[in-house]
Amino acid sequence: MSKFVVTGGRELEGKVDVSGAKNAILPIIAASLLTSDKIILEEAPDLLDVQVMGQVIESLGGKVKRKNKKLHIENRDIENIEAPYDLISKMRASIFIMGPLLARKGRIRISHPGGCAIGSRPINWHIKGLELLGAQVRMDNGFLDVSASRLKAARIYLDFPSVGATENIMMAAVNAEGTTIVENAAQEPEIVDLANFINEMGGKIRGAGTNIINIEGVKELHGTTHTIIPDRIEAGTYILMAAACGGEVLVRNVIPVHLTSLLAKLDEAGVVYKEEDDGIRVIGKGNYHAVDIKTQVHPGFSTDLQAPIMAMLTRAHGTSMVTETVFENRFMHVEELKRMGADIRIEGRSAIVQGVENLHPATVSASDLRAGAGLVLAALTANGTSEIREIHHIERGYEYLEVKLRGIGANITKEE
């Protein structure tokens, strides 16, 4: 297994480019199943999750090839309706093939998906939406068997604004007869990117990015070339690293409006940054105040930035409270941060973080993708050499993390 070796205590200087968004490209790759024409996705990040999703498509009969930052996808010969268990169990985003494959083939068999162990992420909202569109769902030896002779439009109210359920329903309803209305829909920027992609293929989706989405069914979709939006979580992570380490870093390929909740907290903490034409420039002083964070669905503070900002707050002046409302198991990084000298105690779904002057180096393990990013941030600020293990979690969502960090002055290597 690989690990990162980080010698911290250096200021960061220079420019770092943000890759295409992991949480945008995964459902978009799945949505390519809606057409037999060629699809080209530009700014496609080279991530483990993207590779696995490509393998899922290929297992169904599609073809996926990477050429530099582009993915070329052709799904003319889709014949299989069941993806292999070993692929589905690796990644929760594999659930995204349910909607488009059901629309394309009228049936899909899929096991319960895997992914990071950050808490309960039920798929009942996905199933409810597909059933309202006319699908029949049954359990068969640990598999979901979903079928529909013809999908028909429906009015669907989501009890929780689930991102995955919203996206799966959108993809299933694209070819349904009539106009589907999704109420209490998730509003994340990645949903807007998916809707834009489908509309570029000839779909008719309105309202993405609001809590009410209208999907007018069309008979068929065609190929297109689409550019993936920048990854707002990766951007936020580099911004937080620059703020914590000090120095001056320009984070490029950023859409600032996607980071409104994070930037508001940086203002409150006294972190100096400037929005520029080509990105966000952070003038880190390593000197900032404690703030309280409460994760919420978008446009609230993202749960995916909770671990990185908690790592930053371990050295803030004062006491911060970080409350996690989205996933119940997303404090697994706390014990690892405490191994580095952080002063944190957990009370229910909140973590009380008392800022300390310095963290010290340690050997720690990443329990999930974002926890791993938080541990890298902490190691960058610690005086000495730390090891971060289980970095396959990190590589699911951060493209060439160690290379990018070395480009702005960090002392980080990847070792076996």
Steps between C-alpha positions, in 0.01 A plus 500: 500500500617854426547780750577871500808620687463868592755727664300799618573850619551658157306791358330434166570723200392499137209388285294183510240393244175335603390192304155414369247409767485137612142539617400642162673258264380177664126551433585651159690184401192303605276735299702417187303173501199700381638521145675267256689795349854601594557710811812704578554631852764770535684585825444142616703438818719189512363355823445148633124559513496617137695192399255273682199671341662453160544130579131480597402643161734259321351206693164591346643500148613863462843631405688758709840639402707777658700740286678752720225693681220361283281192535362354178192285562299293253202301621368367170518134602349497848367149559555411865258614767710387797835651603746273683470497877872565552472834317171608657629422850798736455309821451166642604474712184441181302136537607475772233469240225153404628308788344664519156525122448136460599406769248718339230437127553189481716673293769804499729639267767736660749636416843508752780792737425816553707707812573631683806366384838383844610149406605160393379421598143175318425392440142130497586459849350643369171259205507200716589565731206542217251185329626300820454628508141349154449787265587456174686767434763570171675784348700660189352788329686652828616436676170250768411308393191337807345285480187254712304337441162442873464587782737236769547535847647410561861499763772765395750560654840827401665479468879868602507678700226728211407754584230519145368124447497443832324754407232372145453143623462611765250676240287212251513239766418682633190325250272181461706166588346392847619658754736642387834515746789747438783424700815740556791777416254866534590657824375873421473702644208570144384128454435505809279797355310314172444192686377711710264661183361166333440359815339803513270400147391149622416331464838253749645577566866410826673556617857820313584668682786164582660280278718253432215623330182290437190603222259307486174536159340656475154515205261876483456826672582811558290875527564677811622827642631474635855747668737481390865472780757791560742502297821381735774610260776853472363509879463382545857760255627789690338360830626490362855853359468632838389320674787638254757860487373556866422655637184316611186323258268284565193241223465402501133203355309251589772135610487480723812121483530536125561707582811280769655451322835872425538610853409252642753666293773847610387384861529378428852832334589702795371665316212615739225408407143411674175278392213687555175419439134687170493421371848515569874824628651555407864745710699548259787652628823445182701320728745122477516208484742277215608160472327196277537407271210177312437483277194181515297372412156593747228513800510601443862851406611609184320552184703788418262696798635432422865816293559736745322365804684508316834867424436558871436309597814721282722749793496250788507493756781211403726242223509303381197194280484459277193156342469439221248135464396533307173693179584512345845843335464699793369714565805732202453787738428475651849701225672769529233521878546531448875800274433660810349433706812160649415269585791158370394213346689180363352158579645227325302514623142733788587876520543642765732837610363733696727776656294857405589822680411653212307423149378769236517580233239350151522406194298127513423252322274236641267162346579329659200562741215444834672643387834818419310514851355463642850791290625721620214413860595587432863831338401591801287477723809678266743871554573656170395430200279164322500371196316146474365397144423200353316536772236298304245204680659657837419580400143133432439435874498822704468688487170880492541475654848866456589615637161283810532611563856868469408432759231415755770791414728376214717740224603286195419583170332304188419668177611416131506 
